[in-house]
Coordinates of C-alpha atoms in Angstrom, one line a residue:
Chain A
M1 CA -1.1 -9.5 -27.1
S2 CA -1.9 -6.6 -29.3
V3 CA -0.2 -3.2 -29.0
T4 CA -3.7 -1.7 -28.5
T5 CA -4.4 -3.8 -25.4
V6 CA -1.1 -2.7 -23.9
L7 CA -1.7 1.0 -24.8
V8 CA -5.3 1.0 -23.4
L9 CA -4.0 -0.6 -20.1
A10 CA -1.1 1.9 -20.0
A11 CA -3.3 4.9 -20.7
G12 CA -5.9 3.9 -18.1
T13 CA -3.2 3.2 -15.5
Y14 CA -1.5 6.5 -16.1
L15 CA -4.7 8.5 -15.9
L16 CA -5.6 6.8 -12.6
R17 CA -2.1 7.8 -11.3
L18 CA -2.2 11.3 -12.6
A19 CA -5.8 12.1 -11.5
G20 CA -4.9 12.3 -7.8
P21 CA -2.0 14.8 -8.0
L22 CA -3.8 17.0 -10.5
L23 CA -7.1 17.1 -8.5
R24 CA -5.2 17.9 -5.3
G25 CA -3.5 20.8 -7.2
R26 CA -6.8 22.4 -8.2
I27 CA -8.8 22.2 -5.0
E28 CA -8.1 23.6 -1.6
V29 CA -7.6 20.8 0.8
S30 CA -8.1 21.4 4.5
E31 CA -5.6 20.1 7.0
R32 CA -8.3 17.7 8.3
A33 CA -8.9 16.3 4.8
R34 CA -5.2 16.0 4.2
Q35 CA -4.9 13.9 7.4
L36 CA -7.8 11.7 6.3
L37 CA -6.2 11.2 2.9
A38 CA -3.0 10.1 4.6
T39 CA -4.9 7.7 6.8
A40 CA -6.7 6.4 3.6
A41 CA -3.4 5.7 2.0
T42 CA -2.0 4.0 5.0
T43 CA -5.1 1.9 5.2
L44 CA -4.8 0.9 1.6
L45 CA -1.1 0.0 2.1
T46 CA -1.9 -2.0 5.2
A47 CA -4.7 -3.9 3.5
L48 CA -2.4 -4.5 0.6
L49 CA 0.3 -6.0 2.8
F50 CA -2.2 -8.2 4.7
T51 CA -3.8 -9.6 1.5
A52 CA -0.3 -10.0 -0.1
A53 CA 1.0 -11.8 3.0
L54 CA -2.0 -14.1 3.5
T55 CA -3.6 -14.8 0.1
E56 CA -2.8 -16.0 -3.3
A57 CA -5.3 -16.1 -6.1
G58 CA -8.2 -15.7 -3.7
G59 CA -7.1 -18.5 -1.4
F60 CA -4.7 -19.0 1.5
A61 CA -1.1 -18.5 0.5
G62 CA 0.4 -21.2 2.7
W63 CA 2.4 -20.8 5.9
A64 CA 5.9 -19.9 4.7
R65 CA 5.0 -16.4 3.4
P66 CA 3.0 -15.2 6.4
A67 CA 5.7 -16.6 8.7
G68 CA 8.4 -14.7 6.7
V69 CA 6.3 -11.5 6.9
A70 CA 5.7 -12.0 10.6
V71 CA 9.5 -12.3 11.2
G72 CA 9.9 -9.1 9.2
A73 CA 7.1 -7.4 11.2
V74 CA 8.7 -8.3 14.5
L75 CA 12.1 -7.0 13.3
A76 CA 10.5 -3.8 12.0
W77 CA 8.7 -3.3 15.4
R78 CA 12.1 -3.7 17.1
R79 CA 13.3 -1.0 14.8
A80 CA 15.7 -3.2 12.8
P81 CA 17.1 -1.7 9.6
F82 CA 14.8 -1.9 6.6
V83 CA 17.2 -4.1 4.7
V84 CA 17.3 -6.6 7.6
V85 CA 13.5 -6.7 7.7
V86 CA 13.2 -7.4 3.9
I87 CA 16.0 -10.0 3.8
A88 CA 14.9 -11.8 7.0
A89 CA 11.4 -12.1 5.6
A90 CA 12.6 -13.6 2.3
L91 CA 15.1 -15.9 4.0
T92 CA 12.5 -17.2 6.5
A93 CA 10.0 -17.9 3.7
A94 CA 12.7 -19.5 1.6
G95 CA 14.0 -21.6 4.5
L96 CA 10.6 -22.9 5.5
R97 CA 10.0 -23.9 1.9
L98 CA 13.3 -25.8 1.8
L99 CA 12.0 -27.7 4.9
G100 CA 8.9 -28.6 2.9
I101 CA 6.4 -26.0 4.3
P102 CA 4.6 -24.4 1.4
Chain B
M1 CA 15.9 18.1 -8.8
S2 CA 19.1 19.3 -7.2
S3 CA 17.4 19.6 -3.8
I4 CA 16.4 16.0 -4.0
W5 CA 20.0 14.9 -4.2
R6 CA 20.9 17.1 -1.2
T7 CA 18.0 15.5 0.8
I8 CA 18.7 11.9 0.2
D9 CA 21.1 10.1 2.5
R10 CA 22.8 6.8 2.6
P11 CA 20.3 4.9 4.8
L12 CA 17.5 5.9 2.3
L13 CA 19.6 4.8 -0.7
R14 CA 20.4 1.5 1.1
D15 CA 16.7 0.9 1.8
V16 CA 15.7 1.8 -1.8
G17 CA 18.5 -0.5 -3.0
A18 CA 17.1 -3.5 -1.1
L19 CA 13.7 -2.9 -2.5
A20 CA 15.0 -2.4 -6.0
A21 CA 16.8 -5.8 -5.8
A22 CA 13.5 -7.5 -4.9
I23 CA 11.7 -5.7 -7.6
A24 CA 14.3 -6.8 -10.1
V25 CA 13.8 -10.5 -9.2
V26 CA 10.0 -10.1 -9.7
G27 CA 10.6 -8.2 -12.9
A28 CA 12.8 -11.1 -14.2
S29 CA 10.1 -13.6 -13.3
F30 CA 7.5 -11.4 -15.2
G31 CA 9.7 -11.5 -18.2
A32 CA 10.1 -15.3 -18.0
M33 CA 6.4 -15.8 -17.5
A34 CA 5.4 -13.4 -20.3
V35 CA 7.6 -15.2 -22.8
A36 CA 6.2 -18.6 -21.6
A37 CA 2.7 -17.2 -22.1
G38 CA 3.5 -16.4 -25.7
L39 CA 4.5 -12.7 -25.6
S40 CA 7.6 -11.6 -27.5
M41 CA 10.4 -10.1 -25.4
W42 CA 9.7 -6.7 -27.0
T43 CA 6.0 -6.8 -26.1
A44 CA 6.9 -7.7 -22.5
L45 CA 9.4 -4.8 -22.3
F46 CA 7.0 -2.4 -24.0
M47 CA 4.3 -3.3 -21.6
S48 CA 6.7 -2.9 -18.6
L49 CA 7.8 0.5 -19.8
V50 CA 4.4 2.0 -20.5
V51 CA 2.3 0.3 -17.8
F52 CA 4.9 -0.1 -15.1
A53 CA 2.6 -1.8 -12.6
G54 CA 3.8 -5.3 -11.6
G55 CA 0.5 -6.7 -10.3
A56 CA -1.5 -5.5 -13.2
Q57 CA 1.0 -6.8 -15.7
F58 CA 1.0 -10.3 -14.2
M59 CA -2.7 -10.3 -14.1
V60 CA -3.3 -9.2 -17.7
V61 CA -0.8 -11.7 -19.0
G62 CA -2.4 -14.4 -16.8
V63 CA -5.9 -13.6 -17.9
L64 CA -4.9 -13.7 -21.6
A65 CA -3.0 -16.9 -21.1
A66 CA -6.0 -18.5 -19.4
G67 CA -8.1 -17.6 -22.5
G68 CA -9.8 -14.5 -21.2
G69 CA -10.3 -11.9 -23.9
P70 CA -8.3 -8.6 -24.0
V71 CA -11.2 -6.6 -22.7
A72 CA -11.5 -8.8 -19.6
A73 CA -7.7 -8.6 -19.1
V74 CA -7.6 -4.8 -19.3
V75 CA -10.6 -4.4 -17.0
A76 CA -9.0 -6.7 -14.5
G77 CA -5.7 -4.8 -14.7
L78 CA -7.3 -1.4 -14.3
L79 CA -9.4 -2.6 -11.4
L80 CA -6.2 -3.7 -9.7
N81 CA -4.7 -0.2 -10.4
L82 CA -7.8 1.8 -9.1
R83 CA -6.0 2.1 -5.8
H84 CA -3.5 4.5 -7.5
L85 CA -6.2 7.2 -7.5
P86 CA -6.5 7.5 -3.7
F87 CA -2.7 7.1 -3.4
G88 CA -2.3 10.1 -5.8
L89 CA -4.8 12.2 -3.8
A90 CA -2.9 11.4 -0.6
L91 CA 0.4 12.3 -2.2
G92 CA -0.8 15.7 -3.5
D93 CA 2.3 17.9 -4.1
T94 CA 4.8 15.3 -2.9
M95 CA 6.0 14.8 -6.5
G96 CA 6.5 18.5 -6.9
R97 CA 4.3 21.5 -7.5
G98 CA 4.9 21.9 -11.2
L99 CA 2.8 20.3 -13.9
L100 CA 5.8 18.6 -15.4
A101 CA 6.8 17.0 -12.1
K102 CA 3.3 15.6 -11.8
L103 CA 3.2 14.4 -15.4
V104 CA 6.5 12.6 -15.0
G105 CA 6.1 11.7 -11.3
S106 CA 2.7 10.0 -11.8
H107 CA 4.3 7.3 -14.0
V108 CA 6.4 6.0 -11.0
L109 CA 3.5 6.0 -8.6
I110 CA 3.6 2.5 -7.3
D111 CA 2.8 1.0 -3.9
E112 CA 6.5 1.1 -2.9
S113 CA 7.2 4.8 -3.8
V114 CA 3.9 5.8 -2.1
A115 CA 4.9 3.9 1.1
F116 CA 8.4 5.4 1.0
A117 CA 7.1 8.9 0.7
L118 CA 4.4 8.5 3.4
A119 CA 7.1 7.1 5.8
Q120 CA 8.8 10.5 5.8
R121 CA 7.8 13.3 8.2
D122 CA 9.5 16.1 6.4
P123 CA 7.8 17.1 3.0
E124 CA 11.2 17.7 1.4
R125 CA 12.4 14.2 2.4
A126 CA 9.1 12.7 1.3
R127 CA 9.6 14.2 -2.2
A128 CA 13.2 12.8 -2.3
A129 CA 12.1 9.4 -1.1
Y130 CA 9.2 9.3 -3.6
W131 CA 11.4 10.1 -6.6
V132 CA 14.4 8.0 -5.6
S133 CA 12.3 4.9 -4.8
G134 CA 10.1 5.4 -7.9
V135 CA 12.9 5.9 -10.4
A136 CA 15.0 3.1 -8.8
A137 CA 12.1 0.8 -9.1
F138 CA 11.6 1.8 -12.8
L139 CA 15.3 1.2 -13.5
A140 CA 15.3 -2.1 -11.7
W141 CA 12.1 -3.4 -13.2
N142 CA 12.6 -2.9 -16.9
P143 CA 16.1 -4.3 -17.6
A144 CA 15.1 -7.2 -15.3
V145 CA 12.1 -8.0 -17.5
V146 CA 14.4 -8.2 -20.5
L147 CA 16.8 -10.5 -18.7
G148 CA 14.0 -12.7 -17.5
A149 CA 12.5 -12.9 -21.0
L150 CA 15.9 -13.8 -22.3
A151 CA 16.6 -16.4 -19.6
G152 CA 13.2 -18.0 -20.2
E153 CA 12.2 -20.0 -17.3
A154 CA 15.7 -20.5 -16.0
L155 CA 14.8 -18.5 -12.9
G156 CA 12.0 -20.9 -12.0
D157 CA 9.5 -20.1 -9.3
T158 CA 10.6 -17.0 -7.4
A159 CA 8.8 -18.2 -4.4
V160 CA 11.8 -20.5 -3.8
Y161 CA 13.8 -17.3 -2.9
G162 CA 11.0 -16.0 -0.6
V163 CA 10.6 -12.8 -2.6
D164 CA 6.9 -13.0 -2.2
A165 CA 7.4 -12.5 1.6
A166 CA 9.8 -9.5 1.0
F167 CA 7.2 -7.1 -0.4
P168 CA 4.6 -7.4 2.4
A169 CA 7.5 -7.2 4.9
A170 CA 8.8 -4.1 3.3
L171 CA 5.3 -2.5 3.5
V172 CA 5.2 -3.4 7.2
A173 CA 8.4 -1.5 7.8
L174 CA 7.2 1.5 5.8
V175 CA 3.7 1.9 7.3
L176 CA 4.7 1.1 10.9
P177 CA 5.6 4.7 11.8
A178 CA 2.1 5.9 10.6
L179 CA 0.5 3.0 12.6
R180 CA 1.9 4.3 15.9
V181 CA -1.0 6.8 15.8
A182 CA -4.0 5.0 17.4
A183 CA -6.8 6.1 15.1
T184 CA -4.7 5.4 11.9
R185 CA -3.8 2.0 13.3
R186 CA -7.5 1.3 14.0
A187 CA -8.6 2.4 10.5
A188 CA -5.8 0.4 8.8
L189 CA -6.3 -2.8 10.7
I190 CA -10.1 -2.8 10.4
G191 CA -9.6 -2.1 6.7
A192 CA -7.0 -4.9 6.4
L193 CA -9.4 -7.3 8.1
V194 CA -12.2 -6.4 5.7
A195 CA -9.9 -6.8 2.7
V196 CA -8.6 -10.2 3.8
A197 CA -12.1 -11.4 4.5
A198 CA -13.4 -10.1 1.1
T199 CA -10.5 -11.6 -0.9
P200 CA -12.0 -15.0 -1.5
V201 CA -15.3 -13.6 -2.8
L202 CA -14.3 -10.4 -4.7
P203 CA -12.3 -9.9 -7.9
A204 CA -8.6 -8.9 -7.4
G205 CA -8.2 -5.2 -6.6
M206 CA -11.6 -4.8 -5.0
P207 CA -10.8 -6.1 -1.5
V208 CA -8.0 -3.5 -1.0
L209 CA -10.4 -0.7 -2.1
L210 CA -13.0 -2.1 0.3
A211 CA -10.5 -1.5 3.1
L212 CA -11.2 2.2 2.8
I213 CA -14.3 1.5 5.0
G214 CA -11.8 1.4 7.8
V215 CA -11.1 5.1 7.4
V216 CA -14.5 5.8 8.9
F217 CA -13.1 4.6 12.1
A218 CA -10.5 7.3 12.1
L219 CA -13.0 10.1 11.4
P220 CA -13.3 11.7 14.9
L221 CA -9.6 12.1 14.9
P222 CA -7.7 14.4 12.6
R223 CA -7.1 17.4 14.9
W224 CA -6.4 15.3 17.9
A225 CA -4.0 13.0 16.1
R226 CA -1.3 15.6 16.0
Q227 CA -1.4 15.9 19.8
G228 CA -0.1 12.5 21.0
G229 CA -1.8 12.4 24.4
N230 CA -5.3 13.0 23.0
A231 CA -5.0 10.2 20.5
A232 CA -5.9 7.7 23.1
A233 CA -9.0 9.7 24.0
A234 CA -10.0 9.8 20.4
D235 CA -9.4 6.1 20.2
R236 CA -12.2 5.4 22.6
L237 CA -14.7 7.3 20.4
G238 CA -14.6 4.6 17.7
S239 CA -13.8 1.4 19.5
P240 CA -14.4 -1.3 16.9
T241 CA -15.9 -3.8 19.3
D242 CA -19.5 -3.0 18.3
G243 CA -18.7 -2.4 14.7
P244 CA -19.2 -4.8 11.8
V245 CA -15.7 -6.2 12.1
P246 CA -16.0 -9.2 14.4
D247 CA -18.5 -10.8 12.0
L248 CA -16.0 -10.4 9.1
S249 CA -13.1 -11.7 11.1
T250 CA -14.6 -15.2 10.9
G251 CA -14.4 -15.1 7.1
A252 CA -12.4 -17.6 5.2
G253 CA -9.1 -15.9 4.7
A254 CA -8.8 -14.2 8.0
A255 CA -7.7 -17.0 10.3
P256 CA -3.9 -17.3 10.0
A257 CA -2.9 -13.7 10.8
P258 CA 0.8 -13.6 11.4
P259 CA 1.7 -12.9 15.0
G260 CA 3.7 -9.7 14.4
P261 CA 2.8 -6.5 16.4
V262 CA 1.0 -5.0 13.3
A263 CA -0.6 -8.2 12.3
H264 CA -1.9 -9.3 15.6
P265 CA -5.7 -9.6 15.2
D266 CA -6.5 -8.0 18.5
G267 CA -4.0 -5.2 18.2
F268 CA -6.4 -2.7 16.7
G269 CA -8.4 -1.7 19.7
E270 CA -8.9 -1.7 23.4
P271 CA -12.2 -3.5 23.9
A272 CA -12.6 -2.4 27.5
A273 CA -12.4 1.3 26.3
A274 CA -15.9 1.0 24.7
T275 CA -17.7 1.6 28.0
E276 CA -15.4 4.5 29.0
H277 CA -16.9 7.0 26.7
P278 CA -20.6 7.9 27.2
R279 CA -21.2 8.5 23.5
T280 CA -19.9 5.3 22.2
A281 CA -23.2 3.5 22.2
T282 CA -24.8 6.0 19.8
E283 CA -21.7 6.6 17.8
H284 CA -22.0 3.4 15.7
S285 CA -25.7 3.7 15.0
R286 CA -25.1 6.8 12.9
T287 CA -24.1 6.9 9.3
A288 CA -20.7 7.8 8.1
T289 CA -21.9 11.1 6.7
E290 CA -23.6 12.1 9.9
R291 CA -20.4 11.3 11.8
R292 CA -18.4 13.3 9.3
A293 CA -20.7 16.3 9.9
D294 CA -20.3 15.6 13.6
T295 CA -16.5 15.9 13.3
E296 CA -16.8 19.4 11.9
E297 CA -18.4 20.6 15.1
E298 CA -16.3 18.6 17.4
T299 CA -12.8 19.6 16.3
P300 CA -12.3 22.6 18.5
C301 CA -13.1 20.4 21.4
P302 CA -9.7 19.7 22.9

């Protein structure tokens, strides 16, 4: 991989990251718009977690991962500590794979 | 910066630590994979330092290893990173008001730092959470890439450790507080359904962006959302039962939704509520822009 490829990817990624904060600093954003942007961000993160939990390379990811995420989700819903949520999800997926479930 | 250190507390550090550990494992596997794909350790490290976006890094190396050209690889990586733009818009001044804070802070804008910041109510705490999680992720990711590259493929498939389940679970924990608001939950879950349904047919990165369609379903809300009791009333305005979602839910990837409270497929709306509001029938026949204009007039309502 050439240095140019890396640099173009880095520059593009950085500009995408910087554009948001800079634009927000220049324009007056109403409270209502601010709420909508927060909802948009939550929507993106939720979509990200669902696609990451269920899919792999455009197909179904197998049962172990969604099962692990579901265990983590239940724990999070019951207000378990963040660390417990993350570790329980990983252990569940790892355990199911040990048992032969992909 | 000093105010950040006064604002962070042990629970936040512990949470960030847990995430940083998971990030390190993935970073190590990136290093190992990059070397296996023919990159030098230095190229892998350089890429990790200047790009610092795990998903895009895996994708670019994967596309190149599969014989795709550099242009295709970069386009695919940038497509995946397009979501950073709306993330940055939502964050606004969270990184800090100054230009320097934004110039530096933007480099550690990743899914996890955004989620950590959005999970805080207090702006001061949000800023602390953003910086601490972003910097911790950076410090965990890059050394791990070197270790992974050095260890070659010793680590093997990280799926064995279940790390692939850790990240979605962490995001669940982080977005859950925001999802307790009915309209946000509706927007997020409709968006997620759209994204999962679109995943088999669209290139990576696009399905998640398509999820922004869900935000339309939160439009009648903003003012009311801050007054808990009225959120339920706002919820009825945009009941998803007659929207485009049920058709999409039959799409290929949507079937095995995990049974968690967030993930439950019917958790996003109260179907019976559709008839309770006289305007619901016409609400969905309008376009998003009309409805947006509508919201302008409606806000003083409650």
